[in-house]
């Protein structure tokens, strides 16, 4: 008797799930990749012919489905709190002492885990099947990314029969270093802009609307918390260490480097050990998470509005590496600033291969006396921007010579000049291709007009090919023009990618006035200053007509910014650009320009400082919302600061706020404050 499609599909699902466990969980594959793919293809064919047989835990979900329109929002219960940070042994000791003051005569045992540098997810299993995955978002509300999470091969879609009926797990999704390197090699071969680091790439991948693209990037996962349902009997609840072992027993991926530590000395030893060994891992870690093991003690310690008292993150120092300076080149920015960049012998630092490092300016270069051929120490400032820290002067040969700054622009050949009271050299040629290229890249960037696909390669091709001479030219581009552009391997950009870029152009026309002002690239006008100018003058014409005295009346705008704004609008070249942008249909007025100027400003007089990484919104978006309610956003903490908003990886500003007694808000706390003052 022939096997029915239903029976065959059920057998294939079970067999594929078994092979996934063997391959990803136990590293003991029984069949070749080709045979595995054949089984997967057979199951996909059955489900295509009989859609009613497709189940939520089908392995075919791993390859992704049709693109979504956007992400739904899901509320976290309980909230996904952030962690307080410590940066040295003394701060770690202070944390343990605080616990002891809260619960005297208590012998604490801790679980230490590697702090994987990725993106937090909340995973829900019901009746053993993965039914929901959501990003952390602001801690209270996150994006529903279930289809994307299903593509993670190490994440089981169905748990064994021993699993509880409802299981809520917190995890970190990340990209392995080897996967990241391979992905960037593919992009380099295709002439595409390289990704900056695994963590940022993971964050972008999780939020892709097409889960098929997510599947191709091969994310990984590490579970770190079994969230106990409310109302559980505390006496029956397992310790945290027992919970991690239980999760692993259910087939969920748990990093096996965790350790139970008795007392501070063992915790410090674990942290120091992994700070030295982190380079041996195939994934990035930026510290260690230390947690109280006993669930009853956790309950008694409780949490602040920001973080649990029973857990803390020990953050590692910035990772350094030694390499050699092969060349020192000049880089021309959008304002004509010419800065020195060290070209390095490639070296791995904090999970990425570094080939270039900033030298800031020629005065800094001279102070450090960096020379071609020098052996140097580099590190990533904030684990993002590589910089030269020090030079091994004793290793220099007799032929070594100090580096002489350039006198001409390396791109257009114009003579460089150095303004008074500045350390930077500048190219004053407004038509310099490098200046034009950087100005257009800035105009199209995410915090400005946010035009999809306008990375370094595409902008370079458009400017170099004469298709774009200023930002207004972007709005005349066609799919045909972009699709025909050739990459380094002679492959075309393609109609699909070209269509996405062209489709984003009309969307960019609707960006707010403040983003347009920022996009214009006026010297000294960042996004915060652009918001102040938009709020005060309401239209581009109003701003263009403002005198230097009127500009200086705006809070936080001094003579230097006022002079720069006036110089921009007095330029005939810029007047032509603005006229063309207006004709193209860009938003030249604030949406509420006609609204009553006496609108309620409930946060007026309150000063905010934003630090760290926010999940549910960018810091620019948070600042804009604060300012819309009358609040003021500044860059440094002082006794005048009303609130410090601390996201992930908050650093020195958080410590200073605590020293000054400034109230600290989590992202969820800021959201509550903004919502209650609408």
XYZ file of C-alpha atoms in Angstrom:
678
model
C 0.000 0.000 0.000
C 1.454 3.381 -1.057
C 2.486 5.761 1.706
C 0.149 8.763 1.996
C 1.509 12.339 1.624
C 0.509 12.966 5.250
C 2.517 10.015 6.561
C 5.483 10.776 4.330
C 5.521 14.452 5.429
C 5.338 13.412 9.097
C 8.278 11.002 8.645
C 10.334 13.603 6.773
C 9.742 16.243 9.470
C 10.823 13.865 12.216
C 13.851 12.655 10.261
C 14.990 16.168 9.335
C 14.594 17.363 12.924
C 16.689 14.399 14.098
C 19.448 15.194 11.633
C 19.370 18.887 12.645
C 19.910 17.862 16.284
C 22.776 15.577 15.300
C 24.429 18.208 13.091
C 23.923 21.420 15.078
C 23.497 20.137 18.629
C 25.864 17.171 18.836
C 28.238 17.709 15.879
C 27.652 14.037 14.869
C 26.088 14.138 11.386
C 24.906 10.816 9.934
C 24.227 11.951 6.360
C 25.848 14.312 3.871
C 24.645 17.867 3.277
C 23.427 16.797 -0.158
C 21.277 13.996 1.268
C 19.902 16.367 3.900
C 18.992 18.886 1.195
C 17.236 16.157 -0.806
C 15.046 15.264 2.185
C 14.290 18.960 2.732
C 13.402 19.435 -0.946
C 11.058 16.421 -0.833
C 9.227 17.788 2.216
C 8.980 21.240 0.607
C 7.468 19.701 -2.526
C 4.845 17.820 -0.502
C 3.915 20.977 1.428
C 3.715 22.972 -1.797
C 1.267 20.440 -3.231
C -0.608 19.966 0.061
C -0.453 23.291 1.997
C -2.691 21.854 4.715
C 0.206 19.560 5.730
C 2.568 22.467 6.499
C 3.072 22.726 10.285
C 4.498 25.444 12.537
C 7.504 23.246 13.362
C 8.253 22.137 9.801
C 12.002 22.255 8.989
C 11.092 23.996 5.714
C 10.480 27.104 7.833
C 14.257 27.340 8.122
C 14.586 28.676 4.584
C 12.216 31.598 5.134
C 8.960 32.670 3.566
C 7.437 35.568 1.657
C 8.405 39.099 2.738
C 6.213 40.753 5.370
C 4.778 44.276 5.250
C 6.282 45.123 8.624
C 6.550 43.837 12.182
C 3.751 43.544 14.689
C 4.429 44.669 18.246
C 4.352 42.301 21.211
C 4.341 43.182 24.904
C 6.909 41.452 27.112
C 5.609 39.918 30.322
C 7.698 40.150 32.401
C 9.624 43.090 30.869
C 13.101 42.474 29.445
C 15.178 44.630 31.777
C 18.687 45.784 30.935
C 21.705 45.199 33.186
C 23.815 47.516 35.298
C 27.460 47.547 34.218
C 30.735 47.228 36.087
C 34.101 47.998 34.486
C 36.735 46.785 36.954
C 37.252 44.539 39.972
C 36.488 47.350 42.432
C 33.081 48.031 40.890
C 32.341 44.304 40.876
C 33.246 44.162 44.565
C 30.971 47.142 45.272
C 28.076 45.260 43.621
C 28.635 42.217 45.840
C 28.837 44.493 48.892
C 25.471 46.046 47.947
C 23.932 42.584 47.843
C 25.365 41.824 51.265
C 23.959 45.066 52.691
C 20.527 44.203 51.293
C 20.647 40.620 52.593
C 23.125 40.433 55.506
C 24.532 37.068 56.597
C 23.749 35.519 53.219
C 26.185 33.240 51.432
C 25.782 34.077 47.740
C 26.539 31.682 44.926
C 26.761 33.135 41.439
C 26.428 31.866 37.898
C 28.865 33.492 35.484
C 28.044 33.434 31.756
C 29.704 34.874 28.681
C 28.008 38.099 27.574
C 27.466 37.348 23.892
C 27.451 40.550 21.846
C 24.275 40.155 19.819
C 20.573 40.974 19.921
C 18.241 39.814 22.694
C 15.155 37.766 21.837
C 12.212 36.464 23.827
C 11.136 32.962 22.705
C 7.811 31.337 23.540
C 7.083 27.623 23.180
C 3.523 26.343 23.574
C 2.880 22.610 23.678
C 6.493 22.160 22.657
C 6.274 24.249 19.460
C 7.962 27.621 18.891
C 5.030 30.014 18.484
C 6.571 33.438 19.095
C 9.903 35.244 18.925
C 10.276 38.950 19.663
C 13.111 41.466 19.907
C 13.781 43.240 23.178
C 12.627 46.572 21.746
C 12.347 49.056 24.602
C 12.148 46.264 27.178
C 8.386 46.567 27.435
C 7.395 46.174 23.776
C 9.347 44.523 20.963
C 9.011 43.481 17.318
C 7.471 40.108 16.477
C 10.140 38.314 14.400
C 8.985 34.694 14.622
C 9.506 33.881 10.943
C 13.042 35.237 11.092
C 13.854 33.311 14.279
C 12.656 30.066 12.689
C 15.509 30.327 10.180
C 18.125 29.945 12.969
C 19.327 26.379 12.547
C 20.438 25.890 16.141
C 16.989 26.863 17.459
C 14.649 23.844 17.702
C 11.183 24.434 16.294
C 9.753 21.594 18.422
C 10.903 20.474 21.861
C 10.813 16.924 23.302
C 7.678 15.631 25.011
C 9.257 16.385 28.406
C 9.020 20.139 27.759
C 6.472 22.103 29.807
C 3.217 23.152 28.140
C 4.395 26.767 28.160
C 8.057 27.753 28.129
C 9.334 31.339 27.935
C 13.052 31.710 27.242
C 15.333 34.718 26.833
C 18.206 34.346 24.377
C 20.850 36.224 22.441
C 21.033 35.826 18.681
C 24.365 36.547 17.070
C 26.509 36.013 13.992
C 29.653 33.937 14.226
C 32.894 35.628 13.252
C 33.543 33.052 10.530
C 30.067 33.640 9.088
C 30.599 37.409 9.200
C 33.942 37.149 7.409
C 32.424 34.932 4.695
C 29.494 37.344 4.272
C 31.828 40.316 3.833
C 33.961 38.365 1.361
C 30.826 37.779 -0.734
C 29.935 41.473 -0.563
C 33.463 42.521 -1.496
C 33.386 40.209 -4.521
C 30.075 41.762 -5.548
C 31.416 45.316 -5.127
C 29.057 45.998 -2.220
C 29.730 48.022 0.919
C 31.163 45.876 3.707
C 29.360 45.418 7.014
C 30.969 47.044 10.059
C 30.832 44.258 12.655
C 28.883 41.096 13.560
C 26.699 42.735 16.210
C 25.363 45.504 13.970
C 24.892 43.024 11.136
C 22.892 40.760 13.444
C 20.674 43.657 14.535
C 19.935 44.524 10.907
C 19.394 40.897 9.931
C 16.853 40.177 12.660
C 14.718 43.050 11.366
C 14.815 42.137 7.668
C 11.330 41.876 6.220
C 12.258 38.946 3.979
C 13.008 35.872 6.122
C 14.694 34.221 3.136
C 17.441 36.836 3.400
C 17.694 36.110 7.134
C 18.122 32.394 6.429
C 21.025 33.083 4.073
C 22.936 34.957 6.794
C 22.983 31.946 9.156
C 22.476 33.505 12.569
C 23.170 31.548 15.743
C 21.596 31.598 19.195
C 22.453 31.190 22.886
C 19.715 30.853 25.535
C 20.518 32.485 28.870
C 17.341 32.593 30.988
C 14.339 30.348 31.682
C 11.624 32.812 32.652
C 9.524 31.183 35.340
C 5.744 31.703 35.014
C 4.219 34.008 37.609
C 2.837 32.175 40.617
C 5.296 29.263 40.576
C 6.043 27.806 43.983
C 9.442 29.242 44.927
C 10.395 26.035 46.764
C 10.023 24.021 43.557
C 11.798 26.454 41.293
C 15.209 25.365 40.074
C 18.302 27.462 40.572
C 19.600 29.404 37.584
C 22.342 26.853 36.970
C 19.794 24.027 37.058
C 17.603 25.981 34.630
C 20.466 26.333 32.135
C 21.138 22.598 32.347
C 17.424 21.884 31.877
C 17.227 24.119 28.788
C 20.209 22.313 27.286
C 18.520 19.015 28.107
C 15.507 20.087 26.043
C 17.783 20.647 23.052
C 17.912 24.434 23.310
C 21.314 26.009 22.555
C 23.032 27.066 25.787
C 26.646 28.196 25.838
C 28.421 25.578 27.942
C 31.053 27.991 29.281
C 28.913 29.047 32.247
C 30.261 28.341 35.718
C 28.926 28.335 39.283
C 31.145 30.556 41.450
C 31.269 30.709 45.249
C 32.220 34.228 46.228
C 33.874 37.216 44.615
C 37.309 35.682 44.073
C 35.957 32.940 41.823
C 33.844 35.464 39.897
C 36.881 37.693 39.292
C 38.961 34.713 38.176
C 36.270 33.706 35.652
C 36.040 37.263 34.274
C 39.796 37.652 33.944
C 40.149 34.232 32.335
C 37.639 35.013 29.584
C 38.945 38.529 29.026
C 42.212 36.861 27.993
C 40.593 34.017 26.022
C 37.834 35.880 24.196
C 39.860 36.032 20.985
C 39.751 32.217 20.804
C 35.976 32.208 20.337
C 34.184 32.191 16.985
C 31.754 34.812 18.267
C 32.067 38.165 19.972
C 31.671 38.699 23.698
C 31.952 42.072 25.379
C 31.965 40.891 28.963
C 30.584 38.467 31.524
C 27.129 38.406 33.109
C 27.143 37.567 36.835
C 23.836 36.376 38.351
C 22.688 35.250 41.772
C 21.935 31.531 41.439
C 19.169 31.111 44.057
C 15.682 32.143 42.755
C 14.414 32.929 46.260
C 17.289 35.354 46.840
C 16.562 36.930 43.460
C 12.966 37.570 44.532
C 14.100 39.167 47.781
C 16.654 41.381 46.008
C 14.117 42.533 43.422
C 14.872 45.119 40.736
C 15.112 48.835 40.132
C 13.122 50.447 37.324
C 16.123 49.835 35.082
C 17.671 46.516 36.014
C 17.546 43.519 38.345
C 19.621 43.914 41.504
C 20.603 40.233 41.369
C 22.565 40.474 38.101
C 25.321 42.672 36.715
C 27.480 42.844 33.596
C 31.264 42.971 33.889
C 32.394 44.807 30.736
C 35.746 44.025 29.149
C 38.251 46.683 28.176
C 38.472 47.611 24.506
C 40.340 44.906 22.622
C 43.778 45.865 21.324
C 46.083 44.392 18.726
C 49.540 45.019 17.330
C 50.095 45.658 13.632
C 52.228 47.662 11.181
C 51.472 50.946 9.389
C 51.867 50.324 5.650
C 50.885 53.807 4.479
C 49.343 57.067 5.670
C 46.740 58.453 3.283
C 44.589 61.573 3.239
C 40.807 61.254 3.355
C 38.549 64.105 2.210
C 35.218 64.546 3.997
C 31.981 66.257 2.983
C 33.011 69.590 4.534
C 36.388 69.460 2.774
C 38.205 68.374 5.947
C 41.317 66.375 5.044
C 42.213 63.812 7.707
C 45.032 61.271 7.888
C 44.171 57.568 7.841
C 46.641 54.796 8.620
C 46.586 51.866 6.195
C 47.478 48.810 8.260
C 48.665 45.272 7.902
C 45.263 43.498 8.353
C 44.675 42.360 11.943
C 41.688 40.918 13.826
C 40.357 43.219 16.552
C 37.106 42.648 18.456
C 35.813 40.246 15.870
C 36.531 42.184 12.694
C 39.521 42.458 10.399
C 40.927 45.974 10.658
C 42.847 47.429 7.716
C 42.540 51.154 8.466
C 42.627 53.329 11.575
C 41.899 56.992 12.167
C 44.661 59.413 13.131
C 42.103 62.206 13.764
C 44.127 65.144 12.379
C 47.682 66.061 11.453
C 48.398 67.611 14.848
C 47.410 64.340 16.527
C 49.526 62.421 14.015
C 52.533 64.635 14.820
C 51.963 64.356 18.580
C 51.926 60.539 18.410
C 54.681 60.661 15.766
C 53.152 57.836 13.734
C 55.317 56.938 10.722
C 55.043 54.595 7.770
C 56.590 51.269 8.771
C 55.910 51.741 12.489
C 54.716 48.879 14.674
C 51.658 50.236 16.494
C 48.958 49.240 18.962
C 45.393 49.797 17.779
C 42.062 49.415 19.505
C 38.435 50.016 18.704
C 36.996 53.054 20.441
C 33.682 51.749 21.771
C 34.538 48.541 19.863
C 33.553 50.321 16.637
C 36.076 52.872 15.318
C 39.687 51.648 15.099
C 42.314 54.093 16.315
C 46.079 54.093 16.833
C 46.831 54.065 20.567
C 50.616 53.949 20.720
C 53.790 53.477 18.682
C 56.781 51.188 19.308
C 59.416 53.862 18.617
C 62.267 51.567 19.679
C 61.571 49.264 16.714
C 62.147 51.911 14.042
C 64.900 51.550 11.494
C 67.386 54.323 10.605
C 65.455 55.167 7.396
C 62.311 56.151 9.362
C 61.137 59.745 8.743
C 58.359 61.867 10.263
C 55.256 62.087 8.098
C 54.838 65.374 6.209
C 51.226 66.631 5.900
C 49.962 67.207 2.323
C 49.785 70.678 0.842
C 47.336 69.811 -1.980
C 44.020 67.964 -2.012
C 44.735 64.308 -2.887
C 41.563 64.170 -5.028
C 41.277 67.456 -6.953
C 44.765 68.928 -6.503
C 43.564 72.252 -5.029
C 45.773 73.895 -2.434
C 44.798 73.035 1.146
C 44.491 75.597 3.901
C 44.143 75.448 7.690
C 41.562 77.770 9.272
C 42.524 79.642 12.420
C 41.850 77.809 15.672
C 41.406 74.492 13.826
C 43.642 71.436 13.699
C 42.211 70.312 10.351
C 43.419 70.966 6.833
C 40.644 71.754 4.343
C 39.962 71.566 0.623
C 37.892 74.614 -0.326
C 36.900 73.362 -3.786
C 33.128 72.816 -3.583
C 33.261 70.804 -6.827
C 35.928 68.406 -5.511
C 34.625 64.879 -6.327
C 35.456 63.666 -2.815
C 33.499 66.532 -1.223
C 30.549 65.932 -3.559
C 30.620 62.191 -2.916
C 30.667 62.564 0.872
C 27.984 65.281 0.791
C 25.644 63.011 -1.172
C 26.377 60.018 1.037
C 25.553 62.159 4.083
C 22.368 63.471 2.437
C 21.173 59.895 1.783
C 22.242 58.471 5.166
C 19.837 56.885 7.627
C 19.557 59.859 10.007
C 19.106 62.255 7.102
C 16.932 61.383 4.066
C 17.362 57.606 4.496
C 17.583 56.583 0.833
C 17.954 52.819 0.511
C 21.081 51.389 -1.079
C 23.083 54.632 -1.159
C 26.289 53.208 0.247
C 29.882 54.071 -0.593
C 30.041 52.011 -3.775
C 26.814 53.245 -5.356
C 27.428 56.907 -4.476
C 30.963 56.616 -5.829
C 29.688 55.174 -9.113
C 26.996 57.845 -9.472
C 29.418 60.715 -8.850
C 32.282 59.190 -10.823
C 30.008 58.475 -13.776
C 28.605 62.008 -13.833
C 25.031 60.881 -13.084
C 24.897 62.851 -9.834
C 26.571 66.197 -9.151
C 24.568 67.272 -6.128
C 21.762 65.827 -3.937
C 19.007 67.183 -6.201
C 20.233 64.939 -9.034
C 19.286 61.882 -6.969
C 15.599 62.572 -7.602
C 15.981 62.225 -11.365
C 17.547 58.747 -11.266
C 15.792 55.878 -13.048
C 15.817 52.126 -12.528
C 17.469 51.694 -15.927
C 20.361 54.008 -15.024
C 21.087 52.213 -11.767
C 20.538 48.678 -13.045
C 23.217 49.148 -15.713
C 25.949 50.155 -13.252
C 28.775 47.614 -13.192
C 30.331 46.236 -10.033
C 33.919 45.143 -9.613
C 33.176 41.636 -10.935
C 31.450 43.095 -14.035
C 28.044 42.023 -12.751
C 25.297 44.661 -13.002
C 23.615 46.128 -9.947
C 20.406 44.563 -11.228
C 16.838 45.753 -11.620
C 15.653 44.428 -8.259
C 18.204 46.402 -6.201
C 17.843 49.411 -8.498
C 14.059 49.363 -8.116
C 14.337 49.349 -4.316
C 16.581 52.414 -4.378
C 14.403 54.338 -6.841
C 11.255 53.405 -4.864
C 12.772 54.917 -1.718
C 13.337 58.308 -3.393
C 9.712 59.543 -3.221
C 9.514 58.225 0.354
C 12.541 60.335 1.296
C 10.762 63.479 0.096
C 8.410 63.186 3.070
C 11.142 63.321 5.725
C 10.762 66.022 8.352
C 12.191 69.521 8.015
C 14.752 68.842 10.734
C 16.100 65.832 8.823
C 16.317 67.891 5.625
C 18.264 70.626 7.414
C 20.632 68.000 8.805
C 20.932 66.357 5.365
C 22.099 69.629 3.782
C 25.400 69.167 5.581
C 25.699 72.680 6.992
C 28.934 72.859 8.910
C 28.523 72.552 12.714
C 24.815 71.630 12.314
C 24.226 68.127 13.637
C 20.861 66.445 14.008
C 20.136 68.046 17.400
C 20.915 71.551 16.126
C 18.838 70.862 12.998
C 15.861 70.011 15.228
C 16.277 73.281 17.134
C 16.393 75.279 13.891
C 13.358 73.493 12.424
C 11.347 74.048 15.579
C 12.232 77.750 15.738
C 11.956 78.771 12.063
C 9.372 76.193 10.847
C 10.325 76.428 7.134
C 13.461 76.406 4.987
C 12.567 79.874 3.699
C 12.225 81.134 7.260
C 15.607 79.715 8.192
C 17.238 81.087 5.036
C 15.935 84.575 5.837
C 17.085 84.566 9.490
C 19.858 86.988 10.396
C 22.895 85.912 12.412
C 21.419 87.748 15.421
C 18.109 85.869 15.117
C 19.961 82.578 14.820
C 21.959 83.267 17.983
C 18.714 83.816 19.884
C 18.017 80.076 19.523
C 19.042 78.094 22.601
C 22.462 76.365 22.221
C 23.327 78.217 18.991
C 26.307 80.527 19.238
C 28.141 82.826 16.861
C 30.095 80.033 15.150
C 26.985 78.034 14.182
C 25.051 81.185 13.246
C 27.881 82.317 10.967
C 28.053 78.899 9.310
C 24.276 78.782 8.700
C 24.297 82.255 7.192
C 27.271 81.386 4.969
C 25.450 78.314 3.683
C 22.284 80.174 2.713
C 24.218 83.133 1.282
C 25.978 80.827 -1.176
C 24.553 81.133 -4.695
C 25.446 77.509 -5.359
C 23.402 76.391 -2.332
C 20.479 78.609 -3.296
C 20.310 76.819 -6.639
C 20.442 73.450 -4.847
C 17.588 74.402 -2.517
C 15.472 75.629 -5.419
C 15.963 72.307 -7.228
C 15.175 70.282 -4.091
C 11.979 72.262 -3.601
C 10.989 71.660 -7.226
C 11.640 67.943 -6.679
C 8.967 67.981 -3.955
C 10.929 67.729 -0.714
C 9.269 68.805 2.543
C 10.299 72.433 3.155
C 7.908 73.064 6.055
C 7.413 71.494 9.449
C 4.203 69.432 9.421
C 2.702 71.465 12.235
C 4.014 74.805 10.937
C 0.542 76.264 10.942
C -0.225 74.981 14.446
C -0.655 77.238 17.453
C 2.750 78.301 18.745
C 1.367 78.136 22.285
C 1.015 74.355 22.146
C 1.471 72.623 25.513
C 5.137 71.827 26.268
C 4.989 69.574 29.378
C 8.738 68.840 29.411
C 9.784 72.485 29.118
C 12.723 73.239 31.401
C 13.718 69.585 31.732
C 17.166 68.563 30.467
C 17.833 65.079 29.078
C 21.063 63.261 28.214
C 20.902 60.105 26.065
C 23.596 57.434 26.284
C 24.053 53.848 25.189
C 22.149 51.940 22.525
C 18.352 52.114 22.467
C 16.481 49.163 20.974
C 13.004 50.476 20.189
C 14.114 53.777 18.664
C 17.304 55.558 17.717
C 18.726 58.224 20.000
C 17.887 60.777 17.305
C 14.243 59.663 17.338
C 14.164 59.750 21.142
C 15.666 63.244 21.128
C 13.125 64.454 18.586
C 10.246 63.171 20.726
C 11.670 64.824 23.829
C 12.081 68.144 22.021
C 8.556 67.928 20.590
C 7.290 68.009 24.183
C 9.493 70.972 25.101
C 12.427 69.093 26.642
C 16.062 69.920 25.995
C 18.640 67.309 24.936
C 22.307 67.894 25.685
C 25.442 65.823 25.237
C 26.958 65.935 28.729
C 25.783 65.209 32.268
C 25.824 68.050 34.797
C 23.999 69.154 37.927
C 21.423 70.765 35.587
C 20.528 67.412 33.988
C 17.013 66.268 34.852
C 17.195 62.745 33.423
C 19.857 60.462 31.975
C 18.313 57.957 29.548
C 20.559 54.869 29.630
C 20.411 52.238 26.901
C 22.595 49.189 26.380
C 26.348 49.735 26.843
C 25.905 52.964 28.805
C 29.323 54.028 30.075
C 30.920 57.007 31.785
C 27.839 59.233 31.500
C 25.865 56.715 33.559
C 28.538 56.643 36.249
C 28.655 60.448 36.378
C 24.849 60.649 36.609
C 24.883 58.256 39.548
C 27.613 60.303 41.247
C 25.594 63.523 40.803
C 22.314 61.914 41.864
C 20.704 62.479 38.453
C 17.613 60.326 37.909
C 18.306 57.507 35.440
C 15.601 56.299 33.058
C 15.569 53.052 31.120
C 14.215 53.146 27.582
C 10.934 51.776 28.970
C 10.920 54.555 31.574
C 11.441 57.181 28.881
C 8.617 55.675 26.836
C 6.293 55.867 29.846
C 7.313 59.487 30.505
C 6.749 60.531 26.891
C 3.437 58.660 26.630
C 2.080 60.168 29.837
C 2.916 63.704 28.632
C 1.344 63.516 25.175
